[in-house]
CSV table of C-alpha atoms in Angstrom, one decimal:
chain,number,residue,atom,x,y,z
A,1494,UNK,CA,10.6,-25.1,-1.1
A,1495,UNK,CA,9.4,-23.4,-4.4
A,1496,UNK,CA,6.7,-20.9,-5.6
A,1497,UNK,CA,5.2,-23.6,-7.3
A,1498,UNK,CA,4.6,-26.3,-4.7
A,1499,UNK,CA,3.1,-23.6,-2.1
A,1500,UNK,CA,0.8,-22.1,-5.4
A,1501,UNK,CA,-0.3,-26.6,-5.7
A,1502,UNK,CA,-0.4,-27.4,-2.0
A,1503,UNK,CA,-3.4,-28.6,-0.3
A,1504,UNK,CA,-6.3,-26.8,2.2
A,1505,UNK,CA,-5.5,-25.8,4.8
A,1506,UNK,CA,-5.5,-28.2,8.0
A,1507,UNK,CA,-3.1,-31.1,9.9
A,1508,UNK,CA,-2.6,-34.3,7.4
A,1509,UNK,CA,-1.4,-37.7,9.1
A,1510,UNK,CA,0.8,-40.2,7.0
A,1511,UNK,CA,5.0,-40.8,7.7
A,1512,UNK,CA,5.0,-38.0,5.0
A,1513,UNK,CA,3.1,-35.9,5.9
A,1514,UNK,CA,4.5,-36.0,9.5
A,1515,UNK,CA,7.7,-35.1,8.3
A,1516,UNK,CA,6.9,-32.0,5.9
A,1517,UNK,CA,5.0,-30.6,8.9
A,1518,UNK,CA,8.0,-30.8,10.9
A,1519,UNK,CA,10.2,-29.8,8.5
A,1520,UNK,CA,7.6,-26.3,8.2
A,1521,UNK,CA,7.2,-25.9,12.2
A,1522,UNK,CA,11.1,-26.0,12.0
A,1523,UNK,CA,11.4,-23.0,9.4
A,1524,UNK,CA,8.6,-21.5,11.2
A,1525,UNK,CA,10.6,-21.5,14.4
A,1526,UNK,CA,13.6,-19.1,12.6
A,1527,UNK,CA,11.4,-16.1,12.0
A,1528,UNK,CA,11.5,-16.2,15.7
A,1529,UNK,CA,14.9,-16.6,15.7
A,1530,UNK,CA,15.2,-13.7,12.5
A,1531,UNK,CA,12.9,-10.7,14.3
A,1532,UNK,CA,13.6,-11.4,17.8
A,1533,UNK,CA,17.0,-9.1,17.2
A,1534,UNK,CA,15.2,-6.2,16.7
A,1535,UNK,CA,12.8,-7.4,19.7
A,1536,UNK,CA,15.5,-7.6,22.2
A,1537,UNK,CA,19.0,-4.9,20.6
A,1538,UNK,CA,16.7,-2.1,19.6
A,1539,UNK,CA,14.1,-1.7,21.4
A,1540,UNK,CA,14.6,-2.9,24.9
A,1541,UNK,CA,18.5,-2.5,24.7
A,1542,UNK,CA,19.7,0.4,22.5
A,1543,UNK,CA,17.5,2.7,20.9
A,1544,UNK,CA,15.7,4.0,23.9
A,1545,UNK,CA,18.7,5.1,25.4
A,1546,UNK,CA,19.9,6.1,22.7
A,1547,UNK,CA,17.1,7.9,21.0
A,1548,UNK,CA,16.3,10.2,24.5
A,1549,UNK,CA,20.1,11.1,24.6
A,1550,UNK,CA,20.0,11.8,20.4
A,1551,UNK,CA,16.1,14.6,21.7
A,1552,UNK,CA,17.8,16.2,24.9
A,1553,UNK,CA,20.7,17.0,22.6
A,1554,UNK,CA,18.2,18.6,20.5
A,1555,UNK,CA,16.2,19.8,23.1
A,1556,UNK,CA,15.6,23.5,24.4
A,1557,UNK,CA,16.6,25.1,28.2
A,1558,UNK,CA,13.4,23.4,29.4
A,1559,UNK,CA,14.3,19.5,28.1
A,1560,UNK,CA,11.9,20.1,25.3
A,1561,UNK,CA,12.0,19.3,21.2
A,1562,UNK,CA,8.8,20.3,19.8
A,1563,UNK,CA,8.3,17.5,16.3
A,1564,UNK,CA,5.4,19.3,14.0
A,1565,UNK,CA,5.5,22.3,16.8
A,1566,UNK,CA,4.6,20.0,19.7
A,1567,UNK,CA,6.1,20.6,22.8
A,1568,UNK,CA,6.8,17.3,23.9
A,1569,UNK,CA,9.6,16.3,27.0
A,1570,UNK,CA,12.6,14.8,25.2
A,1571,UNK,CA,12.9,11.5,27.8
A,1572,UNK,CA,9.0,10.9,26.6
A,1573,UNK,CA,9.9,10.9,22.7
A,1574,UNK,CA,10.2,7.5,22.7
A,1575,UNK,CA,7.5,6.5,24.5
A,1576,UNK,CA,5.3,8.4,21.9
A,1577,UNK,CA,7.0,7.4,19.1
A,1578,UNK,CA,6.2,3.7,20.3
A,1579,UNK,CA,2.2,4.9,20.6
A,1580,UNK,CA,2.6,6.0,17.4
A,1581,UNK,CA,3.6,2.3,16.0
A,1582,UNK,CA,1.5,0.7,17.6
A,1583,UNK,CA,-1.3,2.6,15.5
A,1584,UNK,CA,0.2,2.9,12.7
A,1585,UNK,CA,0.1,-1.6,12.8
A,1586,UNK,CA,-3.3,-0.5,13.5
A,1587,UNK,CA,-4.0,0.3,10.4
A,1588,UNK,CA,-2.1,-1.6,8.9
A,1589,UNK,CA,-2.8,-4.6,9.7
A,1590,UNK,CA,-6.5,-5.2,9.4
A,1591,UNK,CA,-6.1,-5.0,5.0
A,1592,UNK,CA,-2.6,-7.5,5.3
A,1593,UNK,CA,-5.5,-9.7,7.3
A,1594,UNK,CA,-8.1,-9.9,4.7
A,1595,UNK,CA,-5.2,-9.9,1.8
A,1596,UNK,CA,-3.9,-13.6,3.7
A,1597,UNK,CA,-7.3,-14.9,4.7
A,1598,UNK,CA,-9.1,-13.6,1.0
A,1599,UNK,CA,-5.7,-15.0,-1.0
A,1600,UNK,CA,-3.9,-18.1,1.3
A,1601,UNK,CA,-0.8,-16.1,0.5
A,1602,UNK,CA,1.1,-15.4,3.5
A,1603,UNK,CA,4.8,-15.6,2.5
A,1604,UNK,CA,4.8,-12.6,0.1
A,1605,UNK,CA,2.6,-10.4,2.9
A,1606,UNK,CA,5.5,-11.8,5.5
A,1607,UNK,CA,8.6,-11.2,3.1
A,1608,UNK,CA,6.7,-7.6,3.0
A,1609,UNK,CA,6.5,-6.8,5.5
A,1610,UNK,CA,9.6,-8.3,7.4
A,1611,UNK,CA,11.9,-6.4,4.8
A,1612,UNK,CA,10.2,-3.5,5.5
A,1613,UNK,CA,10.7,-3.5,8.7
A,1614,UNK,CA,14.0,-4.5,8.5
A,1615,UNK,CA,15.2,-2.2,5.9
A,1616,UNK,CA,13.8,1.0,8.4
A,1617,UNK,CA,16.1,-1.1,11.4
A,1618,UNK,CA,19.0,-1.4,9.5
A,1619,UNK,CA,18.3,2.5,8.3
A,1620,UNK,CA,19.3,3.6,12.0
A,1621,UNK,CA,22.9,3.1,11.6
A,1622,UNK,CA,21.9,7.1,9.8
A,1623,UNK,CA,21.0,8.8,13.5
A,1624,UNK,CA,23.0,10.9,14.6
A,1625,UNK,CA,23.9,14.7,15.4
A,1626,UNK,CA,20.4,15.7,16.3
A,1627,UNK,CA,18.5,13.5,13.7
A,1628,UNK,CA,15.8,12.5,16.9
A,1629,UNK,CA,12.8,12.7,13.9
A,1630,UNK,CA,14.3,10.2,11.9
A,1631,UNK,CA,14.9,7.6,14.4
A,1632,UNK,CA,11.5,8.0,15.3
A,1633,UNK,CA,10.2,7.5,11.6
A,1634,UNK,CA,12.7,5.0,12.1
A,1635,UNK,CA,10.9,3.4,15.2
A,1636,UNK,CA,7.1,3.9,13.9
A,1637,UNK,CA,8.5,2.0,10.3
A,1638,UNK,CA,9.7,-0.3,11.8
A,1639,UNK,CA,7.7,-1.3,15.1
A,1640,UNK,CA,4.6,-1.7,12.6
A,1641,UNK,CA,5.8,-3.9,10.2
A,1642,UNK,CA,7.3,-6.5,13.2
A,1643,UNK,CA,3.5,-6.9,14.8
A,1644,UNK,CA,2.4,-7.2,11.1
A,1645,UNK,CA,4.6,-9.6,9.7
A,1646,UNK,CA,3.7,-11.4,13.1
A,1647,UNK,CA,0.1,-11.1,12.4
A,1648,UNK,CA,1.1,-13.3,9.0
A,1649,UNK,CA,4.0,-16.3,11.4
A,1650,UNK,CA,1.2,-17.0,13.6
A,1651,UNK,CA,-1.5,-17.4,11.7
A,1652,UNK,CA,1.0,-20.2,11.0
A,1653,UNK,CA,0.8,-22.0,14.2
A,1654,UNK,CA,-2.2,-24.1,13.6
A,1655,UNK,CA,-2.1,-24.9,10.1
A,1656,UNK,CA,1.3,-26.4,11.4
A,1657,UNK,CA,0.3,-28.2,14.7
A,1658,UNK,CA,-2.2,-30.0,15.8
A,1659,UNK,CA,-4.3,-29.0,19.1
A,1660,UNK,CA,-2.2,-31.0,21.8
A,1661,UNK,CA,1.6,-30.1,20.1
A,1662,UNK,CA,0.6,-26.0,20.3
A,1663,UNK,CA,1.7,-25.0,23.1
A,1664,UNK,CA,5.5,-26.5,22.9
A,1665,UNK,CA,5.5,-25.8,19.0
A,1666,UNK,CA,4.9,-22.1,20.3
A,1667,UNK,CA,7.3,-22.1,23.4
A,1668,UNK,CA,10.5,-23.7,21.6
A,1669,UNK,CA,9.4,-20.5,19.2
A,1670,UNK,CA,9.8,-18.1,21.8
A,1671,UNK,CA,12.9,-20.8,22.8
A,1672,UNK,CA,14.5,-20.2,19.2
A,1673,UNK,CA,13.6,-15.9,19.8
A,1674,UNK,CA,15.4,-15.7,23.2
A,1675,UNK,CA,17.9,-17.9,21.7
A,1676,UNK,CA,18.8,-15.4,18.8
A,1677,UNK,CA,19.1,-12.5,20.9
A,1678,UNK,CA,21.1,-13.6,23.2
A,1679,UNK,CA,24.0,-14.6,20.8
A,1680,UNK,CA,23.1,-11.5,19.0
A,1681,UNK,CA,23.4,-9.4,22.3
A,1682,UNK,CA,27.1,-10.9,22.8
A,1683,UNK,CA,28.1,-9.9,19.8
A,1684,UNK,CA,26.8,-6.2,21.0
A,1685,UNK,CA,28.4,-6.4,24.4
A,1686,UNK,CA,31.8,-7.4,23.2
A,1687,UNK,CA,31.0,-4.6,20.1
A,1688,UNK,CA,30.1,-1.4,22.4
A,1689,UNK,CA,32.5,-1.9,25.7
A,1690,UNK,CA,35.7,-2.7,23.4
A,1691,UNK,CA,34.6,0.2,20.6
A,1692,UNK,CA,37.4,2.2,21.2
A,1693,UNK,CA,39.9,-1.1,20.7
A,1694,UNK,CA,37.9,-0.9,17.4
A,1695,UNK,CA,38.7,2.5,16.4
A,1696,UNK,CA,35.0,3.9,17.2
A,1697,UNK,CA,33.0,6.6,18.7
A,1698,UNK,CA,30.6,4.9,21.9
A,1699,UNK,CA,27.4,6.2,18.7
A,1700,UNK,CA,30.0,4.6,16.0
A,1701,UNK,CA,29.7,1.7,17.9
A,1702,UNK,CA,24.9,1.7,18.9
A,1703,UNK,CA,25.1,2.8,15.7
A,1704,UNK,CA,25.9,-0.3,14.5
A,1705,UNK,CA,24.6,-2.4,16.6
A,1706,UNK,CA,20.8,-1.2,15.6
A,1707,UNK,CA,21.9,-1.2,11.4
A,1708,UNK,CA,22.9,-5.1,12.2
A,1709,UNK,CA,19.9,-6.1,14.2
A,1710,UNK,CA,18.2,-4.8,10.5
A,1711,UNK,CA,21.0,-7.2,8.6
A,1712,UNK,CA,20.7,-10.3,10.9
A,1713,UNK,CA,16.4,-9.7,10.2
A,1714,UNK,CA,16.8,-9.5,7.1
A,1715,UNK,CA,19.2,-12.0,6.3
A,1716,UNK,CA,17.5,-15.1,8.8
A,1717,UNK,CA,14.0,-14.2,7.1
A,1718,UNK,CA,15.0,-16.5,4.3
A,1719,UNK,CA,15.0,-20.0,6.3
A,1720,UNK,CA,10.7,-19.4,6.6
A,1721,UNK,CA,9.8,-17.9,3.7
A,1722,UNK,CA,11.9,-21.0,2.3
A,1723,UNK,CA,10.5,-24.0,4.7
A,1724,UNK,CA,6.3,-22.5,5.4
A,1725,UNK,CA,3.6,-22.9,2.6
A,1726,UNK,CA,0.5,-21.3,1.7
A,1727,UNK,CA,-2.0,-23.3,1.1
A,1728,UNK,CA,-4.7,-22.8,-1.3
A,1729,UNK,CA,-8.4,-21.0,-0.7
A,1730,UNK,CA,-11.1,-20.5,-2.7
A,1731,UNK,CA,-11.5,-16.7,-4.1
A,1732,UNK,CA,-13.6,-14.9,-3.5
A,1733,UNK,CA,-13.6,-11.8,-6.1
A,1734,UNK,CA,-13.7,-9.2,-3.1
A,1735,UNK,CA,-10.4,-6.7,-3.3
A,1736,UNK,CA,-8.4,-7.4,0.1
A,1737,UNK,CA,-6.8,-4.2,0.4
A,1738,UNK,CA,-10.7,-2.3,0.1
A,1739,UNK,CA,-12.0,-4.6,2.3
A,1740,UNK,CA,-9.7,-4.7,5.1
A,1741,UNK,CA,-11.6,-2.9,7.7
A,1742,UNK,CA,-15.2,-4.4,6.3
A,1743,UNK,CA,-13.2,-7.6,7.1
A,1744,UNK,CA,-11.9,-6.5,10.8
A,1745,UNK,CA,-15.7,-5.3,11.4
A,1746,UNK,CA,-16.8,-8.5,10.1
A,1747,UNK,CA,-14.4,-10.9,12.2
A,1748,UNK,CA,-15.2,-9.1,15.3
A,1749,UNK,CA,-19.3,-9.6,14.8
A,1750,UNK,CA,-17.8,-13.1,14.0
A,1751,UNK,CA,-15.8,-12.9,17.5
A,1752,UNK,CA,-19.6,-11.6,19.3
A,1753,UNK,CA,-20.8,-15.8,18.1
A,1754,UNK,CA,-17.5,-16.6,19.9
A,1755,UNK,CA,-17.6,-14.4,23.0
A,1756,UNK,CA,-15.5,-16.7,24.8
A,1757,UNK,CA,-13.0,-16.5,22.4
A,1758,UNK,CA,-13.8,-12.5,22.0
A,1759,UNK,CA,-13.1,-12.0,26.2
A,1760,UNK,CA,-9.8,-14.2,26.3
A,1761,UNK,CA,-8.9,-11.4,23.7
A,1762,UNK,CA,-10.0,-8.5,26.5
A,1763,UNK,CA,-7.8,-10.1,29.0
A,1764,UNK,CA,-4.8,-10.3,26.7
A,1765,UNK,CA,-5.1,-6.8,25.1
A,1766,UNK,CA,-5.0,-5.6,28.9
A,1767,UNK,CA,-1.9,-7.7,30.9
A,1768,UNK,CA,0.3,-7.8,27.4
A,1769,UNK,CA,-0.4,-4.0,27.0
A,1770,UNK,CA,1.9,-3.8,30.4
A,1771,UNK,CA,4.3,-6.6,29.5
A,1772,UNK,CA,5.0,-4.7,25.9
A,1773,UNK,CA,5.6,-1.5,27.7
A,1774,UNK,CA,7.5,-2.9,30.5
A,1775,UNK,CA,10.1,-4.6,27.5
A,1776,UNK,CA,10.4,-1.3,25.8
A,1777,UNK,CA,10.6,1.0,29.0
A,1778,UNK,CA,13.1,-1.6,30.9
A,1779,UNK,CA,16.3,0.5,29.5
A,1780,UNK,CA,15.1,3.9,29.3
A,1781,UNK,CA,14.0,3.8,33.5
A,1782,UNK,CA,17.4,1.6,33.9
A,1783,UNK,CA,19.3,4.3,32.3
A,1784,UNK,CA,17.5,7.3,33.3
A,1785,UNK,CA,16.2,6.7,36.9
A,1786,UNK,CA,18.9,4.3,38.0
A,1787,UNK,CA,21.3,5.8,36.3
A,1788,UNK,CA,22.9,2.5,35.1
A,1789,UNK,CA,25.2,2.4,32.4
A,1790,UNK,CA,25.0,0.8,29.0
A,1791,UNK,CA,27.2,-2.0,29.3
A,1792,UNK,CA,24.6,-3.1,32.5
A,1793,UNK,CA,21.6,-2.3,30.3
A,1794,UNK,CA,22.9,-4.8,28.4
A,1795,UNK,CA,24.6,-7.2,30.4
A,1796,UNK,CA,21.0,-7.3,32.0
A,1797,UNK,CA,18.7,-7.8,29.0
A,1798,UNK,CA,21.4,-10.7,28.5
A,1799,UNK,CA,20.6,-12.4,31.4
A,1800,UNK,CA,17.2,-12.0,30.0
A,1801,UNK,CA,17.3,-14.1,27.2
A,1802,UNK,CA,19.3,-16.6,28.4
A,1803,UNK,CA,16.8,-17.1,31.3
A,1804,UNK,CA,14.1,-16.5,28.6
A,1805,UNK,CA,14.7,-19.8,26.9
A,1806,UNK,CA,14.4,-21.6,29.8
A,1807,UNK,CA,11.7,-20.2,31.5
A,1808,UNK,CA,9.6,-20.4,27.6
A,1809,UNK,CA,10.7,-23.7,27.3
A,1810,UNK,CA,10.1,-24.5,31.4
A,1811,UNK,CA,7.0,-22.6,31.8
A,1812,UNK,CA,5.7,-25.1,28.5
A,1813,UNK,CA,6.4,-28.2,30.2
A,1814,UNK,CA,3.9,-26.5,33.7
A,1815,UNK,CA,1.6,-25.7,31.4
A,1816,UNK,CA,1.5,-29.5,30.2
A,1817,UNK,CA,0.9,-30.2,34.2
A,1818,UNK,CA,-1.1,-27.1,35.4
A,1819,UNK,CA,-2.8,-26.3,32.4
A,1820,UNK,CA,-1.8,-23.2,30.1
A,1821,UNK,CA,-5.1,-20.7,31.4
A,1822,UNK,CA,-3.4,-21.7,35.2
A,1823,UNK,CA,0.8,-20.8,34.0
A,1824,UNK,CA,0.2,-17.9,33.1
A,1825,UNK,CA,-2.1,-16.5,35.6
A,1826,UNK,CA,0.7,-17.9,38.0
A,1827,UNK,CA,3.1,-16.0,35.5
A,1828,UNK,CA,0.9,-12.5,36.1
A,1829,UNK,CA,1.1,-12.6,39.4
A,1830,UNK,CA,5.3,-12.5,38.9
A,1831,UNK,CA,5.0,-9.6,36.8
A,1832,UNK,CA,3.2,-7.7,39.3
A,1833,UNK,CA,5.6,-8.1,42.0
A,1834,UNK,CA,8.2,-6.8,39.1
A,1835,UNK,CA,7.1,-4.0,39.1
A,1836,UNK,CA,6.3,-3.3,42.7
A,1837,UNK,CA,10.2,-4.5,43.2
A,1838,UNK,CA,10.8,-1.6,40.2
A,1839,UNK,CA,9.5,0.6,42.0
A,1840,UNK,CA,11.5,0.5,45.1
A,1841,UNK,CA,15.1,-0.6,43.3
A,1842,UNK,CA,17.6,2.2,44.4
A,1843,UNK,CA,19.8,3.8,41.7
A,1844,UNK,CA,23.2,2.8,41.1
A,1845,UNK,CA,22.7,-1.1,42.4
A,1846,UNK,CA,23.1,-3.5,39.6
A,1847,UNK,CA,23.0,-6.2,41.3
A,1848,UNK,CA,19.2,-5.8,42.5
A,1849,UNK,CA,18.3,-4.5,38.4
A,1850,UNK,CA,20.6,-8.0,37.4
A,1851,UNK,CA,17.9,-10.3,39.8
A,1852,UNK,CA,14.8,-8.5,38.7
A,1853,UNK,CA,16.2,-8.7,35.5
A,1854,UNK,CA,16.7,-13.0,36.3
A,1855,UNK,CA,12.6,-12.5,37.7
A,1856,UNK,CA,11.0,-10.7,34.1
A,1857,UNK,CA,13.1,-13.9,32.2
A,1858,UNK,CA,11.8,-16.5,33.9
A,1859,UNK,CA,8.8,-14.9,33.1
A,1860,UNK,CA,8.6,-13.6,30.2
A,1861,UNK,CA,9.4,-15.4,27.4
A,1862,UNK,CA,6.6,-18.4,28.7
A,1863,UNK,CA,3.6,-16.0,29.4
A,1864,UNK,CA,3.5,-14.8,25.8
A,1865,UNK,CA,4.3,-17.8,24.2
A,1866,UNK,CA,1.6,-19.6,26.4
A,1867,UNK,CA,-0.8,-17.1,25.3
A,1868,UNK,CA,-0.2,-17.1,21.8
A,1869,UNK,CA,-1.6,-21.1,21.8
A,1870,UNK,CA,-3.7,-20.5,24.2
A,1871,UNK,CA,-5.5,-18.2,21.3
A,1872,UNK,CA,-5.1,-20.8,18.8
A,1873,UNK,CA,-7.3,-23.5,19.9
A,1874,UNK,CA,-10.2,-20.5,20.1
A,1875,UNK,CA,-9.9,-20.0,16.1
A,1876,UNK,CA,-12.4,-21.2,14.2
A,1877,UNK,CA,-11.1,-23.5,11.2
A,1878,UNK,CA,-10.6,-21.4,8.1
A,1879,UNK,CA,-10.7,-17.8,9.8
A,1880,UNK,CA,-6.8,-18.5,11.2
A,1881,UNK,CA,-5.1,-14.7,9.4
A,1882,UNK,CA,-7.9,-12.5,10.5
A,1883,UNK,CA,-8.3,-13.8,14.0
A,1884,UNK,CA,-4.7,-13.7,14.8
A,1885,UNK,CA,-5.1,-10.3,12.8
A,1886,UNK,CA,-7.4,-9.1,16.0
A,1887,UNK,CA,-4.7,-11.4,18.2
A,1888,UNK,CA,-1.7,-9.6,16.8
A,1889,UNK,CA,-3.5,-5.3,17.5
A,1890,UNK,CA,-4.2,-6.6,21.4
A,1891,UNK,CA,-0.3,-8.2,21.1
A,1892,UNK,CA,1.7,-5.0,19.3
A,1893,UNK,CA,-1.4,-3.2,17.5
A,1894,UNK,CA,-3.3,-2.0,20.7
A,1895,UNK,CA,-0.3,-2.1,23.3
A,1896,UNK,CA,-0.5,1.9,22.9
A,1897,UNK,CA,-1.9,2.6,26.2
A,1898,UNK,CA,1.2,0.9,28.7
A,1899,UNK,CA,3.5,3.4,26.6
A,1900,UNK,CA,1.6,6.4,26.4
A,1901,UNK,CA,0.6,6.2,30.2
A,1902,UNK,CA,3.8,5.7,30.6
A,1903,UNK,CA,4.7,8.6,28.7
A,1904,UNK,CA,2.4,11.0,30.6
A,1905,UNK,CA,3.0,9.6,33.6
A,1906,UNK,CA,7.2,10.8,33.6
A,1907,UNK,CA,6.0,14.3,31.8
A,1908,UNK,CA,3.1,14.8,34.7
A,1909,UNK,CA,5.5,13.7,37.0
A,1910,UNK,CA,9.1,14.0,35.8
A,1911,UNK,CA,9.3,10.8,37.9
A,1912,UNK,CA,10.2,7.1,35.9
A,1913,UNK,CA,9.3,5.0,39.2
A,1914,UNK,CA,5.5,7.1,39.1
A,1915,UNK,CA,5.5,5.8,35.3
A,1916,UNK,CA,6.6,2.1,36.4
A,1917,UNK,CA,4.5,1.7,38.8
A,1918,UNK,CA,1.0,2.3,37.0
A,1919,UNK,CA,1.3,-0.3,35.3
A,1920,UNK,CA,1.2,-2.3,38.1
A,1921,UNK,CA,-2.8,-2.2,36.2
A,1922,UNK,CA,-2.2,-3.6,33.9
A,1923,UNK,CA,-1.7,-7.4,35.0
A,1924,UNK,CA,-3.9,-6.6,37.5
A,1925,UNK,CA,-7.1,-6.6,35.6
A,1926,UNK,CA,-5.4,-8.6,33.3
A,1927,UNK,CA,-5.5,-11.7,36.2
A,1928,UNK,CA,-9.6,-10.4,36.5
A,1929,UNK,CA,-10.3,-11.0,33.2
A,1930,UNK,CA,-9.0,-13.9,32.0
A,1931,UNK,CA,-10.1,-15.6,35.3
A,1932,UNK,CA,-13.1,-15.7,34.0
A,1933,UNK,CA,-12.4,-17.1,30.4
A,1934,UNK,CA,-13.7,-21.1,31.3
A,1935,UNK,CA,-11.0,-22.1,28.7
A,1936,UNK,CA,-12.2,-25.3,28.1
A,1937,UNK,CA,-15.6,-24.0,27.2
A,1938,UNK,CA,-13.6,-22.0,24.8
A,1939,UNK,CA,-12.3,-24.0,23.1
A,1940,UNK,CA,-15.7,-26.0,22.4
A,1941,UNK,CA,-17.6,-23.2,20.9
A,1942,UNK,CA,-14.7,-22.1,18.8
A,1943,UNK,CA,-15.6,-25.4,17.0
A,1944,UNK,CA,-11.9,-26.9,17.8
A,1945,UNK,CA,-10.6,-30.7,19.7
A,1946,UNK,CA,-10.0,-29.9,23.5
A,1947,UNK,CA,-7.1,-31.0,24.3
A,1948,UNK,CA,-7.0,-32.9,27.5
A,1949,UNK,CA,-4.8,-29.9,29.6
A,1950,UNK,CA,-5.6,-27.1,28.8
């Protein structure tokens, strides 16, 4: 779709009629493809390759006591990856309010989405040059890429209320996650072929890993073209205030506005807590598997591939469960499973791939659904016309404020030298998050936001 068409698009809101319905479906299909594009970073880079590889690079640069010294600060090499993830989300916290304000004030989400996506894709592609003892380069590129994907997801998620009606958002959101997990699984198969057969391709193991990292950035950049072509910007009435200078003021205004919607704020707090646990499990699982359980890279790749395949079915299946039992109850059920997963992970024996695969299967069945339903549920709690700024706050919960989990994980390992202690410390996030979510009256929250209440929620 041309830029001229986007500039003259109708104001925010869903329309009816066969032509408009067809246009909306076209946007939805384009919207799915951003998950398809960027999920490869989350899967191949953040979950599988970068954690163990950056840890090995840091260990090769460490002193006799196992510490590296970025900026003169002593850091145990095994904690570097977790700390870099924490720094990346702090950077995202600084940038996201500015981006959310710009999107709402100008109505032009697409140029901002393109900028965030391609900065992240370029940083990921640059990981090809991470070799030797360049742990600082790896940490820097991780910070840039992880912050960029967080910023881009603010804009991506803000499209959901504009392209899907209240009764179809669970399904649309779940399909987006399913697209993402499909691409993640496909690229992991290619990664597995390259990594396990690196000798036959004339590559070292390090070369194969760096190619897998860089290819995720190329994939991210290439498939971002599809949503950029199909999604439309909606006109807004300009108020003359600069978005960059007002970004943090806009965030403060959003938080003050949320005080008028305390139930929306209550859901966001619950999501902040339990999703911090989810994000930490995703980012640290490969480090736990390689460093604590002694599993090789091939086992980790195939385990994450299993997660991706089952996550597609899990996202769609939990979407169907939500239509019967409601999104809130379905999410609460998934949080119980997450808690059991961590307890089982603590007792998982080393050098036992079969048990690790069983745990990966359980993660796959709840991962996509818990995230997709949380996103669609929040979309019902957003007042009309404030999608980007509210989703900016949501994205801070999703990625931008998910620094506490990695920090707790990294500190637990730094203090104890045990990844088992680090993994069990995350149980608190799921327990507290479940309690907070259970206390939110969702139907009342939707009505208080001024939105139609779906028949089942």
